[in-house]
XYZ file of C-alpha atoms in Angstrom:
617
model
C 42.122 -90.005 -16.351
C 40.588 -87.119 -18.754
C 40.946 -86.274 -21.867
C 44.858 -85.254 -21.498
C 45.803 -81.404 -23.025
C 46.199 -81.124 -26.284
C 49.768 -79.518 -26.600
C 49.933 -76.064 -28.453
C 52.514 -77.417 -31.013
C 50.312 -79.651 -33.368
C 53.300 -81.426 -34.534
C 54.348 -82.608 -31.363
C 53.575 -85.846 -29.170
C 51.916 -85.312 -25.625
C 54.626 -84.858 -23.134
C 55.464 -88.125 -21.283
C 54.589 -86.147 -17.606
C 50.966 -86.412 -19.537
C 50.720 -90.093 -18.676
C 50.646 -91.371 -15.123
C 53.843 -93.281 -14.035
C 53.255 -97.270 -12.984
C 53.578 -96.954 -9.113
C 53.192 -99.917 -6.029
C 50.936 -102.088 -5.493
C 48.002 -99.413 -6.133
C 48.410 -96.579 -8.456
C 45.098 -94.567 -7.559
C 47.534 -92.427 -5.019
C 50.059 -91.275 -7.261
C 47.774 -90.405 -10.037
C 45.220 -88.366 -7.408
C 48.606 -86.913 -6.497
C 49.204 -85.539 -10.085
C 45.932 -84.269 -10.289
C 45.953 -82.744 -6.996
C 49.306 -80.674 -7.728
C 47.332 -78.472 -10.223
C 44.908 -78.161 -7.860
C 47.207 -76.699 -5.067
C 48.905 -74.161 -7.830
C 45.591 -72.825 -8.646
C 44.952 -72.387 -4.987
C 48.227 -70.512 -4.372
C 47.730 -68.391 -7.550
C 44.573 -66.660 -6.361
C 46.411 -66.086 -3.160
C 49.318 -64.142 -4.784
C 46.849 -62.183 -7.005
C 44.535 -60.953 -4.455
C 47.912 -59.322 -3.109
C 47.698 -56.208 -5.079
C 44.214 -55.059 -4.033
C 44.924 -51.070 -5.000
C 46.016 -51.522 -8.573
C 42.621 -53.177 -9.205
C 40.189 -50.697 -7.045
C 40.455 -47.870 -9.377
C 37.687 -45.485 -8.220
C 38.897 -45.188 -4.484
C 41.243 -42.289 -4.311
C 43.222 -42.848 -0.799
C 43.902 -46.123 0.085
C 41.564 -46.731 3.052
C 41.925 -49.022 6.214
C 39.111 -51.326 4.284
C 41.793 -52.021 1.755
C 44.626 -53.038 3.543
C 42.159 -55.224 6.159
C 40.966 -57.020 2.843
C 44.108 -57.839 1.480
C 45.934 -59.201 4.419
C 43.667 -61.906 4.747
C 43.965 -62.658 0.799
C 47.411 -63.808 1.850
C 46.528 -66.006 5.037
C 43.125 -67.783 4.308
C 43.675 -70.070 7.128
C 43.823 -67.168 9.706
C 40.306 -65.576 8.366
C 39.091 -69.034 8.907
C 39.389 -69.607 12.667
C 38.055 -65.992 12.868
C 34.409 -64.775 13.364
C 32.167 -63.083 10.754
C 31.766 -60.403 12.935
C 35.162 -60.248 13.530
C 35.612 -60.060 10.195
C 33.123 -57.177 9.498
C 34.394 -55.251 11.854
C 37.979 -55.186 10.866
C 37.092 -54.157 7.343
C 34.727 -50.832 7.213
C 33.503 -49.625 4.392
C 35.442 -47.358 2.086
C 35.261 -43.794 2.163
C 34.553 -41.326 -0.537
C 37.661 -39.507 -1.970
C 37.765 -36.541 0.217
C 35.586 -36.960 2.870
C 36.189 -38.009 6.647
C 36.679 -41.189 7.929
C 33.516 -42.241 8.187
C 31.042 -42.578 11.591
C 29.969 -45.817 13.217
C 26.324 -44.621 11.481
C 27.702 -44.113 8.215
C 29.305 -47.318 8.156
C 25.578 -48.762 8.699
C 24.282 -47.106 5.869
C 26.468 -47.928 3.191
C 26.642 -51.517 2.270
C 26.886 -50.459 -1.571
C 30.448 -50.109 -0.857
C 31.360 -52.664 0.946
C 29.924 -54.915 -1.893
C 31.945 -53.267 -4.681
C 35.341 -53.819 -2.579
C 34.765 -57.820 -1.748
C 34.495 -59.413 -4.857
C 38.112 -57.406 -5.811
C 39.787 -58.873 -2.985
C 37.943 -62.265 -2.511
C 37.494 -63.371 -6.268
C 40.800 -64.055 -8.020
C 40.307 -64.948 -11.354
C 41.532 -68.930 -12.025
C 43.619 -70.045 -14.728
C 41.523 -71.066 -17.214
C 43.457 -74.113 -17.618
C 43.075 -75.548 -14.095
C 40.239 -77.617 -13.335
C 37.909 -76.161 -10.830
C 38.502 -77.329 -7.124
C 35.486 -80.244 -6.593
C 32.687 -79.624 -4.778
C 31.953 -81.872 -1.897
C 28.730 -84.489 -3.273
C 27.173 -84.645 0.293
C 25.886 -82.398 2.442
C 26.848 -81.317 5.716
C 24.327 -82.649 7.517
C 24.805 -86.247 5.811
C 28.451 -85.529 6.317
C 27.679 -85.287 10.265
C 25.511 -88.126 10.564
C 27.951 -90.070 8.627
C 30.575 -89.380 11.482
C 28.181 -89.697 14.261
C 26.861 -93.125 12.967
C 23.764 -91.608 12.801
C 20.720 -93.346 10.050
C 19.462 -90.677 7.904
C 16.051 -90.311 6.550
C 16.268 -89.438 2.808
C 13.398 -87.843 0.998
C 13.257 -88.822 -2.673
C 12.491 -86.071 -5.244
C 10.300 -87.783 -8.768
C 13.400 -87.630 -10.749
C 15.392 -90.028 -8.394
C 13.315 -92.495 -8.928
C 12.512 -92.235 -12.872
C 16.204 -92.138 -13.143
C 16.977 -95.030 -11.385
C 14.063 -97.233 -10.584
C 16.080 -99.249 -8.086
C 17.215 -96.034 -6.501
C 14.523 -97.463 -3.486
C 17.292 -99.709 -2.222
C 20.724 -97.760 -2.695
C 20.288 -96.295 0.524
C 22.029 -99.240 2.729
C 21.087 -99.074 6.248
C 19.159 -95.680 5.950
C 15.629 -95.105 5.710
C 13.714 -93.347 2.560
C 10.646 -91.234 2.809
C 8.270 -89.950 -0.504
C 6.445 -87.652 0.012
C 2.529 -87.639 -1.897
C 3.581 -85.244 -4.830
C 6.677 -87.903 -5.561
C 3.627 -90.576 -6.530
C 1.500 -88.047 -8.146
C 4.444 -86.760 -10.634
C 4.879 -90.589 -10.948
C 1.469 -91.112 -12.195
C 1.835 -87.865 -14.241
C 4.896 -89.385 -16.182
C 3.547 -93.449 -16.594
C 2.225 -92.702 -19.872
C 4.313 -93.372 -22.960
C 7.546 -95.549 -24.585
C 10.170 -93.195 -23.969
C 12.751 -94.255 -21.009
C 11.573 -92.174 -18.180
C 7.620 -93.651 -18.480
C 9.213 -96.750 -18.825
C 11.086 -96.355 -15.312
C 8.186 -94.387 -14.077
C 5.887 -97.814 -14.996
C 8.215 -99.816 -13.109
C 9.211 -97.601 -9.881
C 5.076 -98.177 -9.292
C 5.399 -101.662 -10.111
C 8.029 -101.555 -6.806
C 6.102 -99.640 -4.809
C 3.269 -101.973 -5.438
C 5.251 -105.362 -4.832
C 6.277 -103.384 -1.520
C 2.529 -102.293 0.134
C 1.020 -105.507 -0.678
C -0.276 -107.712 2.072
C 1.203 -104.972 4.416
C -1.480 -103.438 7.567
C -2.465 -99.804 7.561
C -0.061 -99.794 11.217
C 2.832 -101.250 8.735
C 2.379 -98.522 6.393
C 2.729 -95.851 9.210
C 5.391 -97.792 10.753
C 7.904 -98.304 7.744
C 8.162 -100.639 5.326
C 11.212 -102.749 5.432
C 13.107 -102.534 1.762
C 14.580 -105.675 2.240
C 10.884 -107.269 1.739
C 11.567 -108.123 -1.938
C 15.060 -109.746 -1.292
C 17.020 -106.700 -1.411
C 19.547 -107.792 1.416
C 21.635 -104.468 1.294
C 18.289 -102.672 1.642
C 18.346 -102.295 5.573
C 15.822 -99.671 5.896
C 12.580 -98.564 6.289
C 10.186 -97.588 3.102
C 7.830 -94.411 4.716
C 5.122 -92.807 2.823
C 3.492 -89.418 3.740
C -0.219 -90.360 5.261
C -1.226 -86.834 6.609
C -1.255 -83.505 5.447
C 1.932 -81.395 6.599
C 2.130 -77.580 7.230
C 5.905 -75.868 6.847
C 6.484 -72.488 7.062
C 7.858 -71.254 3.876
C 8.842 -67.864 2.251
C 5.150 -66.362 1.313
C 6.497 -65.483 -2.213
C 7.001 -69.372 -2.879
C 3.974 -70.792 -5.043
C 1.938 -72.937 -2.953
C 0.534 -74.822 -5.793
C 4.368 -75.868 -7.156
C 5.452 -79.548 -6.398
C 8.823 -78.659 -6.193
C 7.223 -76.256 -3.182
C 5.286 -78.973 -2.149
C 7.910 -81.549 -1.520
C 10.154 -78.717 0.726
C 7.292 -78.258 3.031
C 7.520 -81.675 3.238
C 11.223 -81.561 4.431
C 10.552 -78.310 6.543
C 8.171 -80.239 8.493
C 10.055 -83.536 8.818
C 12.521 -81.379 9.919
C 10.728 -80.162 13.077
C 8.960 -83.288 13.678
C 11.902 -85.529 13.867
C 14.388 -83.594 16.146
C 17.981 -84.605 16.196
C 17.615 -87.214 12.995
C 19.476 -86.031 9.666
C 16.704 -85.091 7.031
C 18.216 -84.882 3.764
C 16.557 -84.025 0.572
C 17.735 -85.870 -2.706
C 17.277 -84.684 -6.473
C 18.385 -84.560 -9.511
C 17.039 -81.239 -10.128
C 20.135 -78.431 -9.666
C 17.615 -75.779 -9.231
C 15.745 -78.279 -6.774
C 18.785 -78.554 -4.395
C 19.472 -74.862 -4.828
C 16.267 -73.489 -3.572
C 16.383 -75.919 -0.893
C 19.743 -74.971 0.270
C 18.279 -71.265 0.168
C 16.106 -72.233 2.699
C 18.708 -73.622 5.102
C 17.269 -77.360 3.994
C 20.171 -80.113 3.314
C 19.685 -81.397 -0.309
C 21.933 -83.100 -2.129
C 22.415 -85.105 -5.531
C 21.931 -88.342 -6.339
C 25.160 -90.129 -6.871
C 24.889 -93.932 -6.225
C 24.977 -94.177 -10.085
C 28.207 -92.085 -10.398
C 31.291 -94.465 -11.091
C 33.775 -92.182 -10.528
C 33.487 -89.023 -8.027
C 36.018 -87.399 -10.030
C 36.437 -88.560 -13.905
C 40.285 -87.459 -13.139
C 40.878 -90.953 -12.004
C 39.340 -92.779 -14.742
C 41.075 -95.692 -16.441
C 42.681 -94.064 -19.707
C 44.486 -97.604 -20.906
C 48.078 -96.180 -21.356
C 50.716 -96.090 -18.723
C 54.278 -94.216 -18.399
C 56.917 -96.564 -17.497
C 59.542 -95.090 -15.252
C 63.185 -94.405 -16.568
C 64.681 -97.279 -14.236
C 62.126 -100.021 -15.311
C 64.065 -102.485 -16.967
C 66.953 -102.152 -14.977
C 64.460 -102.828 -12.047
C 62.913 -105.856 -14.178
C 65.260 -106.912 -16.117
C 66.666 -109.485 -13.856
C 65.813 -113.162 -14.806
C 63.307 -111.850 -18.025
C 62.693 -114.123 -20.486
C 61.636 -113.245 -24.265
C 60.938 -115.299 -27.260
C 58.647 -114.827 -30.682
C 55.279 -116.034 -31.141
C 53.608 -116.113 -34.603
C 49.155 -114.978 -33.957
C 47.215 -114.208 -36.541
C 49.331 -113.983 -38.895
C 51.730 -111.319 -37.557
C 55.117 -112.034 -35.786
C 55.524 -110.665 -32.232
C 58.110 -110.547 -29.188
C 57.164 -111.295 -26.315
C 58.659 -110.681 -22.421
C 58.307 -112.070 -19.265
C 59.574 -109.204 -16.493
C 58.959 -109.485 -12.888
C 59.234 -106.483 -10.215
C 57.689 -104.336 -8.059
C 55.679 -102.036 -10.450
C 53.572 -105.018 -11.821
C 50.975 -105.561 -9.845
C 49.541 -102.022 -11.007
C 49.213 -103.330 -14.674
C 46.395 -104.257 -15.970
C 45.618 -106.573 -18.708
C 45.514 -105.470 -22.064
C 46.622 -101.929 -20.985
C 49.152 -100.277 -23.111
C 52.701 -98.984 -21.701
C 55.403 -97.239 -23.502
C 59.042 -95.997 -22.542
C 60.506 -93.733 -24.567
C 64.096 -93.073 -23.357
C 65.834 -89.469 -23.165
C 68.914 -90.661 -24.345
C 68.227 -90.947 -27.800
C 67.709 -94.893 -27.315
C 64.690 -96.610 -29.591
C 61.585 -96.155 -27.681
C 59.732 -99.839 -26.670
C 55.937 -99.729 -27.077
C 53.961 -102.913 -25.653
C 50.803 -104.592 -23.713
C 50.384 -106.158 -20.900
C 49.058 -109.712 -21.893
C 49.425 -112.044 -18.602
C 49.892 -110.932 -14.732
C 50.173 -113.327 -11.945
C 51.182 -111.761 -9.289
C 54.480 -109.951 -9.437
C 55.099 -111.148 -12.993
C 54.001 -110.046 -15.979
C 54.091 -111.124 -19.947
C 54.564 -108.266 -22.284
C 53.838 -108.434 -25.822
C 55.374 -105.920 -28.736
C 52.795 -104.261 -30.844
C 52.419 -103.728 -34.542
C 54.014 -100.451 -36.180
C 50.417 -98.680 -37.801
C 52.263 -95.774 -38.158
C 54.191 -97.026 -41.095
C 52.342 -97.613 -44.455
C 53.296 -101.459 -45.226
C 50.693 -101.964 -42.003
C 48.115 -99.535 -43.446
C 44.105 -100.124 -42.273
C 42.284 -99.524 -45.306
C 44.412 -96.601 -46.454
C 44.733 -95.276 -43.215
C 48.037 -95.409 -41.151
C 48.573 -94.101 -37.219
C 49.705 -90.795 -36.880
C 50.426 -90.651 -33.278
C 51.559 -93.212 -30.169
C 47.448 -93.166 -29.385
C 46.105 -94.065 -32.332
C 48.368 -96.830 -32.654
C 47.560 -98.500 -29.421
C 43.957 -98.396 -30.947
C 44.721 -100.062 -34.145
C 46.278 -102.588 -32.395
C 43.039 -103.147 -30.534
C 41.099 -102.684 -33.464
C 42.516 -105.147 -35.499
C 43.141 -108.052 -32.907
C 40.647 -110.382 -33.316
C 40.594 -112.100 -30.148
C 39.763 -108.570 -28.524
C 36.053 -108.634 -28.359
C 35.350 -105.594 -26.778
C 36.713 -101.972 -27.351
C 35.796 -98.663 -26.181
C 37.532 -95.786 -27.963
C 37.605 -92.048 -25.539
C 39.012 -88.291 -27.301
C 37.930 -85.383 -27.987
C 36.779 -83.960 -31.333
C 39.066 -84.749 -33.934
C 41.274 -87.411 -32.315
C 40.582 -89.779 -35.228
C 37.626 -92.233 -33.161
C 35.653 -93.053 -36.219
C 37.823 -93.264 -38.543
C 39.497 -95.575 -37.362
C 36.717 -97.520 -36.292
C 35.605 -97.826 -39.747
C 38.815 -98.112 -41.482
C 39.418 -101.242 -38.825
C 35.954 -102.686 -39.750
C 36.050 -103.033 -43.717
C 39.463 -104.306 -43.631
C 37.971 -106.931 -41.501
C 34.717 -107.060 -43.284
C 36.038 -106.913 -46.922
C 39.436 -108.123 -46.754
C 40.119 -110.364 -44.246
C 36.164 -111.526 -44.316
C 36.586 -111.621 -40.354
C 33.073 -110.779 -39.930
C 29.947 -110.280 -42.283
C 28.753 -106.498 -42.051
C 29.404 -103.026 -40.559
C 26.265 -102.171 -37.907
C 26.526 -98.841 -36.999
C 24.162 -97.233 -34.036
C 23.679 -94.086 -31.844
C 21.556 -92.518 -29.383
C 19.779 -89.428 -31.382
C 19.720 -86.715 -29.317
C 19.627 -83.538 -31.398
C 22.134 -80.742 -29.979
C 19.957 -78.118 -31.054
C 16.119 -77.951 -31.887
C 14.314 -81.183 -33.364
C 13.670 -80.578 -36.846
C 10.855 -82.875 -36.177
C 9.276 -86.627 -37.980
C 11.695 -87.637 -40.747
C 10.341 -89.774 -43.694
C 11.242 -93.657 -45.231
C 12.568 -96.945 -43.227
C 14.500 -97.164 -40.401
C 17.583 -96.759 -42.253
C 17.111 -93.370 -43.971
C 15.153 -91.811 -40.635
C 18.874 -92.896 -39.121
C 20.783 -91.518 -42.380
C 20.418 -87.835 -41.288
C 22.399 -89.024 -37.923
C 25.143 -90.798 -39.455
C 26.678 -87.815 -41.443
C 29.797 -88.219 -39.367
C 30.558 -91.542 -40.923
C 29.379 -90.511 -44.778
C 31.907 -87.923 -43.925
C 34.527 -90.713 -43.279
C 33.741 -92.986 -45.741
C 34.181 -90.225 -48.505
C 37.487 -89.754 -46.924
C 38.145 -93.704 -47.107
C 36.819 -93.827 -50.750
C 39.232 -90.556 -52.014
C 42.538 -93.777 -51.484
C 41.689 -95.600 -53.833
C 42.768 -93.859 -57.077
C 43.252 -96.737 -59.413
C 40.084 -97.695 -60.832
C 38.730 -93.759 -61.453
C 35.515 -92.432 -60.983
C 33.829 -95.180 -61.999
C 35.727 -97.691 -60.122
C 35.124 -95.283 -56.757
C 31.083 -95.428 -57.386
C 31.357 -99.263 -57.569
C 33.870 -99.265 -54.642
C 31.654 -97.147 -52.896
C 28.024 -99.482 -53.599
C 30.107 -102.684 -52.256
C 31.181 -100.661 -49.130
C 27.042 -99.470 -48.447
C 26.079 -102.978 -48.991
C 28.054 -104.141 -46.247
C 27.010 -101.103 -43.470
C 24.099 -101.514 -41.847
C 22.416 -98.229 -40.101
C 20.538 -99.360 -37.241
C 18.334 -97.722 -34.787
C 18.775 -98.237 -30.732
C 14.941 -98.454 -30.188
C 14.945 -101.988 -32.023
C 17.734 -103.845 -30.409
C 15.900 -105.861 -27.646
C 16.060 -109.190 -28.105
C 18.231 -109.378 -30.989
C 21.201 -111.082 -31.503
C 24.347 -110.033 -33.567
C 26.427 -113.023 -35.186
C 29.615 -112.015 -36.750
C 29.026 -108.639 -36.548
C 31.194 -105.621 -36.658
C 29.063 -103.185 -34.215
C 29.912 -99.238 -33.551
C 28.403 -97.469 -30.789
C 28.874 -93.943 -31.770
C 28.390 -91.191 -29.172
C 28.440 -93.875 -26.623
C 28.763 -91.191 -23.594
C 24.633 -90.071 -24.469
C 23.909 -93.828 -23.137
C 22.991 -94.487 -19.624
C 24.662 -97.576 -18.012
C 21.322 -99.292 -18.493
C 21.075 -98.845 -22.156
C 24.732 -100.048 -23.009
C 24.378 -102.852 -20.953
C 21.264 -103.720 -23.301
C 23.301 -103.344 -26.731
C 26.761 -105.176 -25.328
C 24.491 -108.024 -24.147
C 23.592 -108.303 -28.190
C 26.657 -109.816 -28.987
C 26.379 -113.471 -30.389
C 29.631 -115.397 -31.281
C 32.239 -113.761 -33.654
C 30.716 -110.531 -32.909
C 33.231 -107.280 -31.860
C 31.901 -104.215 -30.171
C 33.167 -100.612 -30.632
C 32.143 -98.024 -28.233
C 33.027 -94.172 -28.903
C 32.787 -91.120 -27.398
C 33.850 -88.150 -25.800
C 32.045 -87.759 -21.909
C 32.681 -84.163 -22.228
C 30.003 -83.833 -25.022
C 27.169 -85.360 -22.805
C 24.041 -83.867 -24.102
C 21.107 -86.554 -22.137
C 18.977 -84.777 -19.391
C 20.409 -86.296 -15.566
C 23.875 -87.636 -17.175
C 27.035 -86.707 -16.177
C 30.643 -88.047 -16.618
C 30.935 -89.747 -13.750
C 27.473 -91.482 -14.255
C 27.272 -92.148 -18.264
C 27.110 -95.545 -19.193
C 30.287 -94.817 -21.662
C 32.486 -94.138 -18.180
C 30.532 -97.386 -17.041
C 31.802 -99.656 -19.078
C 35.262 -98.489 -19.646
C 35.655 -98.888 -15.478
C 33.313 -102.307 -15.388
C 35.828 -104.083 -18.404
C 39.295 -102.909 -17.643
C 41.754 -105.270 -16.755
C 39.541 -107.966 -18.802
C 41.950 -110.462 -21.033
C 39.155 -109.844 -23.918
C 38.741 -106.339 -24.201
C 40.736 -102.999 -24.437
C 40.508 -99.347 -24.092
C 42.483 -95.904 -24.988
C 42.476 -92.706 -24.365
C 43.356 -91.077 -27.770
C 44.894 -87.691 -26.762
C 45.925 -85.376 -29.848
C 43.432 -83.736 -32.675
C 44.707 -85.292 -35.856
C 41.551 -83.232 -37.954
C 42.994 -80.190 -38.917
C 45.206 -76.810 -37.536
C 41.791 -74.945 -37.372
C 39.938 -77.811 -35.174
C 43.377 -78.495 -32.879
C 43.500 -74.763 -32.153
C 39.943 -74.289 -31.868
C 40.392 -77.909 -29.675
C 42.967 -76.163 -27.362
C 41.355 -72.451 -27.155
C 37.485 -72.315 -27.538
């Protein structure tokens, strides 16, 4: 799911309609259905909008035939859709000057001006800004075709494909995969270096290499088969361009542009291969624009996206319905365990609505009849039975983290996985304000100085600047990160201003235990090393690309816990989106895992000003 709304009335929970309801055996339908019903109003809203066409076209003085032929459509988009754009055309001439005839068949000709004033009026509705925007369709409709004709496609590969995704070669299943000469020459432009892209750049040639050896000249003009290096789901062919090829393209284009280069390449495929599906595949949005200009397919590259639509994306809270435990109350068992230390209830339920649990996901019910609301997690599921386990009250101050006490349902359900030790691995989604870090931190020096769970605070991130780099910063590693980590010197002042007792001077020496126990650490070191009893935060988790966070969670040693944080709608890496960030990666590759949690904290907690600027900026 995304980031829910943030409701208008700061002191007020997030509606339960927020939170998708536990369905059948697979919920996917009834939460696409929730976020399809916004979808559908927006539709209809335009529709009703585009109704009132003369109220909006102020300079026209009599209300011409072009008006009234524009707005009946506006009100029946399916019948415009069977009909012609002649058709069309014809049925809505141009408007005419405030006292002048209606105009001739010639004047209609010569006065397009008008006719592009009028559409936008009738044909652009303005959406409600709180709607998300209808999604575009990933593929093109030419790979759409082939797809329903069973038809193998030939895809040519733009640079940035490849030094995105080095194994991008063999994500193409049974179709076949073209690069054109400029692909390897922007390869060699881009080997040099230690950044990530030369790095993938380095090892996309490396491929290529492993691929031509011990291959004929004939083989190379042939195809390559990708399933040569053991790449069984690789069932295509590996081409390379071996002659020069002409396309006609617009004479304004430069010739001496690779981007140009590579859609001559496609024009000419194009006409040399009749009746196969040439599709050209970039990263590049102003790539796949020009190319669609020119009437050539292009589309992105999304074998790397997790989610199509980040709607559907696992947000570790579920909405029970009204009638769950009279539905599963039949034959439930309960009794009281004592973990850690803490006291809990736990239920065994069985019904219908299990199987769409999920382990360690959080579910709440919180009755309309004035009834005590129950809070829990899902602990076991076999089948159509479940164990449920009561959580800890945060919220109240006798269970206070370091000073700091839940002020919401969300932030609860994240202390809870914050301070469970046997929960190894937690990843923490909200938007600006929801309380991630805080929390975070709060969690890990109770555990580091109180409880002595583990021996030090590591904190990382991926620095990428928002604005202009202000360029080489001087000392260690550790004060070249400090100008990064102000978000958590902002916290730790925060967590430092609770403890009142000991005065100013107890606060400094509170504050010089607290620094010797974080570490600052730098993501460009952390191959290889291994993290033993170690309380690690990934902060800003969503600039990380699947490959990367796999590197840092595979760091964990024994004892060690592993906080991921982030908001996905604050990407700011070149090529990463929210369906293809490594922070949407992991929360979809660990859910339903008995040692590791997530939530989606919902409601700003930092101030009026940032929940209102939150809600309408």
């Amino acid at each position: 799911m995304p980031l829910p709304k943030i409701p208008s009335k700061p002191a007020t929970l997030l509606l339960a309609k927020d939170y998708p309801k536990a369905s059948g055996a697979n919920p996917t339908p009834a939460i696409a259905a929730e976020v399809a019903a916004p979808a559908t109003a927006a539709k209809k809203a335009p529709a009703k909008a585009a109704a009132k066409p003369v109220a909006v076209a102020k300079p026209v003085a009599v209300a011409t035939p072009a008006v009234v032929a524009k707005a009946a459509p506006a009100a029946k988009p399916a019948a415009v859709k069977g009909k012609p754009k002649a058709a069309i055309l014809q049925a809505a001439p141009p408007h005419a000057p405030a006292g002048e005839a209606s105009p001739t068949p010639s004047k209609v000709k010569a006065a397009p001006a008008a006719r592009a004033k009028v559409t936008p009026i009738t044909a652009e509705a303005p959406h409600p800004a709180k709607h998300k925007p209808v999604e575009v369709s990933l593929k093109s409709s030419t790979s759409r075709h082939a797809d329903q004709t069973g038809q193998t496609k030939l895809f040519v590969l733009d640079t940035n494909v490849l030094m995105h995704d080095p194994s991008s070669l063999f994500r193409f299943e049974e179709h076949d995969v073209y690069l054109p000469m400029m692909t390897l020459e922007e390869l060699d432009n881009h080997k040099k270096g230690m950044t990530e892209v030369a790095r993938n750049a380095r090892q996309v040639s490396r491929t290529l290499d492993a691929l031509v050896s011990n291959t004929d000249d004939d083989a190379i003009e042939k195809g390559i088969p990708l399933s040569k290096l053991g790449n069984k789901d690789a069932k295509g062919r590996l081409y390379f361009q071996t002659r020069l090829q002409s396309a006609d393209l617009p004479a304004g284009l430069p010739v001496g542009k690779a981007d140009n280069q590579i859609l001559a390449v496609v024009r000419s495929l194009e006409g040399e291969q009749e009746g196969r599906p040439v599709v050209l595949v970039s990263k590049d949005i102003n790539m796949r624009i020009k190319a669609r200009a020119l009437g050539l397919p292009a589309e992105d590259y999304f074998n790397d996206h997790v989610l199509e639509d980040t709607d559907l994306l696992y947000s570790g809270i579920v909405q029970l319905p009204d009638d769950f435990w009279n539905k599963h109350g039949k034959d439930m068992e309960s009794w009281q365990e004592n973990k850690n230390g803490q006291s809990a209830t736990y239920y065994r339920v069985t019904g219908p609505f299990v199987p769409s649990m999920l382990v360690n996901q959080f579910i709440f019910l919180e009755p309309k009849n004035g009834e005590a609301p129950f809070y829990g997690q899902v602990k076991q599921i076999n089948g159509k039975t479940a164990v449920l386990q009561t959580l800890r009250d945060f919220s109240h101050n006798k269970n206070n983290v370091w000073g700091v006490t839940a002020r919401n349902r969300e932030q609860n359900f994240a202390l809870n996985l914050l301070m469970n030790p046997e929960c190894d691995f937690v990843t923490l989604l909200g938007q600006a304000g929801t309380g991630k870090t805080l929390l975070a931190l709060a969690a890990g020096l109770a555990q580091v100085l109180e409880t002595k769970l583990y021996n030090e605070i590591i904190v990382t991130r991926v620095t990428v600047p928002v604005g202009e780099d202000i360029g080489f910063l001087p000392g260690t590693e550790e004060e070249k990160m400090s100008p990064w980590m102000g978000a958590f010197d902002d916290n730790l002042e925060v967590l430092n201003k609770s403890d009142s007792d000991g005065g100013e001077w107890g606060r400094a020496a509170t504050q010089d235990l607290i620094r010797s126990r974080i570490k600052i650490k730098s993501l460009n070191f952390m191959r290889g090393r291994t993290f033993v009893n170690k309380f690690l935060i990934i902060d800003e988790a969503q600039n990380l690309t699947p490959k990367q966070i796999k590197t840092l969670v595979t760091r964990a040693g024994p004892g060690t816990k592993i906080l991921c944080l982030g908001n996905i709608a604050q990407i700011d890496t070149p090529y990463l989106t929210e369906g293809s960030s490594g922070l949407t990666y992991v929360v979809d590759r660990f859910k339903g895992w008995s040692h590791s949690g997530h939530v989606t904290l919902a409601r700003g907690e930092r101030s009026r000003l940032a929940d209102h600027a939150s809600e309408v900026l």
